[in-house]
Amino acid sequence: MPVFNKRLHITGIVQGVGFRPTVFNLARRFSLAGWVLNNAHGVEIELRGSGENLDAFIHNLQHNPPPLAVIDSFTVEDAESQVYTDFQILHSEDDPSDFLPISPDLNICPDCRRELFDPADRRSHYPFINCTNCGPRFSIVTGIPYDRPNTSMADFPLCPDCAGEYQDPTNRRFHAQPIACPVCGPQAWYEEEGKRLAERDDAILAARNALAEGKILAVKGLGGFHLVCDAQNPPTIEKLRLRKRRSGKPFALMAFDIETIQIFAHINPDEKNLLTSPMAPVVLLETTPAGKELARLVAPDQNRLGFMLPYTPLHLLLLEPDDGFPKVLVMTSGNLSEEPIACSNNDAHRRLSRLADGFLLHDRPINTRIDDSVVSVIEGVPHIQRRARGYAPLPVQIPAISIPTLACGTELKNTFCLMRDRYAFVSHHIGDLENQETLTAFEDAVRHYEQIFRIKPQLLAADMHPDYLASRYARQRAAAENLPLVEVQHHHAHIVSCMADNNLKPTEPVIGLAFDGTGYGTDGAIWGGEVLLTTWDKYERYCHLEYMPLPGGEAAVRKPARMALSLVLQAGIDPDSFAFPFHQSLDAEEQTAVANQVRTGFNTPMTSSVGRLFDGVASLIGLHQQISYEAQNAIALETIADPAEQSAYDFEIESGQFLVSPVIRAIVEDIKQTVPPGIISARFHNGLTACAVRLCEQVRFQTGLCRVALSGGVWQNKTLIKQTITALSASGFEVFWPHKLPTNDGGLSLGQALAALAVSRNLRSNYVPGNSR
Ligand SMILES: [Zn+2]
Ligand SMILES: [Zn+2]
């Protein structure tokens, strides 16, 4: 029988995901000789055998790769005839010029879960079980290549049993870098007031008892600390809010299994897939009647609850069902509001001692802190709201070849983006860059990504806002390293990000609807209700929401009552003509001050932000007059919208603007007629949708464009995005919205990087934005 040699090159996420053992076992199955090795490009394989067996091998590997592998390219070529006697796994080689994607941290797999609860298994009830198909990855990587010495497991030498499994190509734990067992691996312990009260198995039991007693615990997990408590214990939740200084913001929840979650929330098949996926994010689910009770406690103003399943063995053990223990746990990030989550034991002791009654700790270091991801499902497709654990640092493939580029992102929900070749590495959620701690976390993360993906930026991108910390960082680096810096308009970046997320052509313009909270505009105003005709390199501001005065700037963001009064005054309505709810939180003095600011413009930026309009309208109809977290009023307004209401307020479109005041006058008329707030909210949502459709129809009539890209934080509003997608599609538009990245500012850094790349091909100095009108 004739014998051939073939060489295979495979790139993508192919290391640390069980690729080599799969190849080894397949080669044995088809009697092929040769070798496999990891190198800095991916996996390389040489095979020698009959043509039939070679074909079978290639077919099998292409169609049944290891479940966690993400293959970007798979090439096969003829190789020189060379005789091998067997099939071998060769030692990794590292080429310092090249790079590899790294797998995100992954949900515990069914096999490891079975072992965890099998009393006969040597890892029974061991909280750090993992294998090639699951467990920590990105959060423990300290360097490349991905090998045990380059992870935070470096200080745990393998016991003979684990070493045997690690070296056996037929074992599920072959080259599983975080492999561990009770003999040789990390251990957990439980502390109160600095004293170790229990170790190992007893530690978990002590923590469970403390939770049952209503205590708040700091629990070290996969990517950082959570503050954890019984979700159905009202005094404990109250205590948590007080200590965390977090009055109304919803808490994420964790329950042992799908059946428990279903008591509190409806789960459709798409949502179930997401909950049980390797990413295991927090999924936002519609509440059941029992869930409404729970939401009153942990997610006020919401008809959704954020649930996740236990994604590590430690979490499974904490929630193992038993009488007398909590069924649902609050799992909120272990931090004071606005700071990054704690990730080392020392850090947790320092920052969480006043927040937690006890600590469940372990000695596996976390190298990169990473929050839980938050996702909802829209039209059957995941809609990511916070992209972190399970997703980052998976790269997005871009339709261009990029020079090494760093985009620093924006202020709120910051992520940054590093690009090279055809990959964009959008970072995990960093947080709001408003304090030194978060800025330090940002700088550390940039350094780490540059190191592990071997990217030395030759081009920098930043938001145009002069004062954002991320923009300052970019300017300082541009000066220090003599690099070109492109400042990209916030909403331009939003739309480009959505285009790339959907693989749209860089040069084919789309109608971008950027409905957002805050973004610095080229005229110095705060933009956020923008219709932008957009390509990667430029945009034209076709139309925007009528400018509204924002009296006191930030003050009006935190206190939407000021925004409501501003809207009433702008609409020419006498604020004293009715007992508007905003009167209750603005005394006479503050009302006079706001009125003066609106009249004179003193300390009063103008804004076209749809987010601010939501704030003001919600205040006007009696929702929150002050807010304690971003988008609180918009969420409250969406929550009450009556789905049966069909009529809509009319945003008139006039000389490049869609007008606010006619809508405010109609709302005030309805308030005076005691129309229920749920109807008013629905009419407002419907009006905005109708307006979006008419705006796009105007653009189509004038330009022939019929692709619409939705991006910006306002589109997190599920009611609004769903009905707008439906209405635009019915009018014949092709509608695109972000899937791989968040629609809020967390997804913007990708667009910023690509816009900068496109612009830098023409310009060496700063970006000159498109026409404003
Ligand atoms: Zn596993
Ligand atoms: Zn061991």
Coordinates of C-alpha atoms in Angstrom, one line a residue, residues 54 66 75 116 191 206 220 235 260 294 315 335 344-345 359 372 382 405 435 499 538 585 663 693 721 750:
L54 CA -4.8 10.2 6.4
P66 CA -11.8 19.2 21.1
T75 CA -4.1 23.8 6.3
L116 CA -16.7 16.0 42.7
E191 CA -11.5 32.7 58.7
A206 CA -18.0 26.4 58.2
K220 CA -12.4 33.8 46.8
P235 CA -32.0 41.8 57.1
T260 CA -34.0 25.9 41.5
L294 CA -37.1 37.9 45.4
H315 CA -19.2 27.2 44.3
N335 CA -15.5 45.5 46.3
S344 CA -5.4 38.6 46.4
N345 CA -5.9 37.4 50.0
F359 CA -13.6 34.8 54.6
D372 CA -18.6 37.7 36.0
P382 CA -26.9 36.3 23.3
T405 CA -2.6 49.0 17.8
N435 CA -10.5 56.5 40.6
M499 CA -20.1 47.1 12.0
K538 CA -15.4 58.8 8.8
S585 CA -36.8 66.6 45.6
V663 CA -43.0 64.9 23.3
V693 CA -37.8 54.2 11.6
I721 CA -34.2 47.2 20.8
L750 CA -13.0 47.8 19.2

